[in-house]
Amino acid sequence: MKKVIPYALLTLSMFFLFNAIRIFLESRSLYVVDVLLFIVFLVCSLKFRKQ
Protein backbone atom coordinates (compact mmCIF):
# COMPACT_ATOMS: atom_id res chain seq x y z
CA MET A 1 0.00 0.00 0.00
CA LYS A 2 2.89 2.40 0.71
CA LYS A 3 3.95 2.31 -2.95
CA VAL A 4 0.43 3.24 -4.14
CA ILE A 5 0.32 6.60 -2.32
CA PRO A 6 3.31 8.26 -4.08
CA TYR A 7 1.99 6.92 -7.41
CA ALA A 8 -1.40 8.55 -6.75
CA LEU A 9 0.29 11.83 -5.77
CA LEU A 10 2.46 11.68 -8.89
CA THR A 11 -0.61 11.11 -11.07
CA LEU A 12 -2.47 14.03 -9.45
CA SER A 13 0.49 16.41 -9.77
CA MET A 14 0.99 15.43 -13.43
CA PHE A 15 -2.75 15.92 -14.08
CA PHE A 16 -2.63 19.45 -12.64
CA LEU A 17 0.59 20.19 -14.54
CA PHE A 18 -1.00 19.04 -17.81
CA ASN A 19 -4.06 21.23 -17.18
CA ALA A 20 -1.82 24.24 -16.48
CA ILE A 21 0.09 23.63 -19.72
CA ARG A 22 -3.18 23.27 -21.68
CA ILE A 23 -4.57 26.49 -20.21
CA PHE A 24 -1.27 28.24 -21.03
CA LEU A 25 -1.29 27.03 -24.64
CA GLU A 26 -5.09 27.39 -24.99
CA SER A 27 -6.18 26.34 -28.48
CA ARG A 28 -2.68 26.14 -29.96
CA SER A 29 -2.17 22.57 -31.23
CA LEU A 30 -4.05 21.03 -28.28
CA TYR A 31 -4.23 17.61 -29.97
CA VAL A 32 -0.44 17.41 -30.39
CA VAL A 33 0.09 18.54 -26.78
CA ASP A 34 -2.37 15.92 -25.50
CA VAL A 35 -0.61 13.14 -27.41
CA LEU A 36 2.83 14.25 -26.17
CA LEU A 37 1.65 14.51 -22.57
CA PHE A 38 -0.01 11.08 -22.78
CA ILE A 39 3.26 9.54 -24.03
CA VAL A 40 5.23 11.27 -21.24
CA PHE A 41 2.71 10.03 -18.66
CA LEU A 42 2.95 6.45 -19.96
CA VAL A 43 6.76 6.48 -19.85
CA CYS A 44 6.81 7.93 -16.33
CA SER A 45 4.24 5.42 -15.04
CA LEU A 46 6.16 2.51 -16.57
CA LYS A 47 9.43 3.70 -15.01
CA PHE A 48 7.69 4.10 -11.64
CA ARG A 49 6.27 0.55 -11.77
CA LYS A 50 9.66 -0.96 -12.61
CA GLN A 51 11.28 0.51 -9.49
mmCIF file of C-alpha atoms in Angstrom:
data_model
loop_
_atom_site.group_PDB
_atom_site.id
_atom_site.type_symbol
_atom_site.label_atom_id
_atom_site.label_comp_id
_atom_site.label_asym_id
_atom_site.label_seq_id
_atom_site.Cartn_x
_atom_site.Cartn_y
_atom_site.Cartn_z
ATOM 1 C CA MET A 1 0.000 0.000 0.000
ATOM 2 C CA LYS A 2 2.887 2.395 0.711
ATOM 3 C CA LYS A 3 3.949 2.309 -2.951
ATOM 4 C CA VAL A 4 0.432 3.239 -4.138
ATOM 5 C CA ILE A 5 0.318 6.600 -2.325
ATOM 6 C CA PRO A 6 3.310 8.259 -4.083
ATOM 7 C CA TYR A 7 1.994 6.921 -7.413
ATOM 8 C CA ALA A 8 -1.395 8.552 -6.750
ATOM 9 C CA LEU A 9 0.288 11.827 -5.769
ATOM 10 C CA LEU A 10 2.461 11.679 -8.892
ATOM 11 C CA THR A 11 -0.615 11.106 -11.068
ATOM 12 C CA LEU A 12 -2.470 14.028 -9.455
ATOM 13 C CA SER A 13 0.492 16.405 -9.768
ATOM 14 C CA MET A 14 0.991 15.425 -13.426
ATOM 15 C CA PHE A 15 -2.746 15.925 -14.078
ATOM 16 C CA PHE A 16 -2.635 19.450 -12.641
ATOM 17 C CA LEU A 17 0.585 20.187 -14.536
ATOM 18 C CA PHE A 18 -0.999 19.037 -17.810
ATOM 19 C CA ASN A 19 -4.058 21.226 -17.184
ATOM 20 C CA ALA A 20 -1.821 24.235 -16.477
ATOM 21 C CA ILE A 21 0.088 23.632 -19.724
ATOM 22 C CA ARG A 22 -3.181 23.268 -21.681
ATOM 23 C CA ILE A 23 -4.573 26.494 -20.215
ATOM 24 C CA PHE A 24 -1.274 28.243 -21.032
ATOM 25 C CA LEU A 25 -1.288 27.026 -24.642
ATOM 26 C CA GLU A 26 -5.090 27.390 -24.987
ATOM 27 C CA SER A 27 -6.183 26.336 -28.478
ATOM 28 C CA ARG A 28 -2.685 26.142 -29.958
ATOM 29 C CA SER A 29 -2.170 22.573 -31.233
ATOM 30 C CA LEU A 30 -4.045 21.028 -28.283
ATOM 31 C CA TYR A 31 -4.226 17.611 -29.966
ATOM 32 C CA VAL A 32 -0.442 17.405 -30.385
ATOM 33 C CA VAL A 33 0.088 18.540 -26.782
ATOM 34 C CA ASP A 34 -2.371 15.923 -25.500
ATOM 35 C CA VAL A 35 -0.608 13.138 -27.405
ATOM 36 C CA LEU A 36 2.834 14.246 -26.173
ATOM 37 C CA LEU A 37 1.650 14.511 -22.569
ATOM 38 C CA PHE A 38 -0.005 11.083 -22.784
ATOM 39 C CA ILE A 39 3.261 9.538 -24.029
ATOM 40 C CA VAL A 40 5.233 11.265 -21.239
ATOM 41 C CA PHE A 41 2.710 10.034 -18.657
ATOM 42 C CA LEU A 42 2.948 6.447 -19.963
ATOM 43 C CA VAL A 43 6.758 6.482 -19.855
ATOM 44 C CA CYS A 44 6.812 7.925 -16.326
ATOM 45 C CA SER A 45 4.243 5.419 -15.037
ATOM 46 C CA LEU A 46 6.164 2.507 -16.572
ATOM 47 C CA LYS A 47 9.431 3.704 -15.008
ATOM 48 C CA PHE A 48 7.686 4.098 -11.637
ATOM 49 C CA ARG A 49 6.266 0.554 -11.770
ATOM 50 C CA LYS A 50 9.658 -0.963 -12.612
ATOM 51 C CA GLN A 51 11.278 0.508 -9.490
#
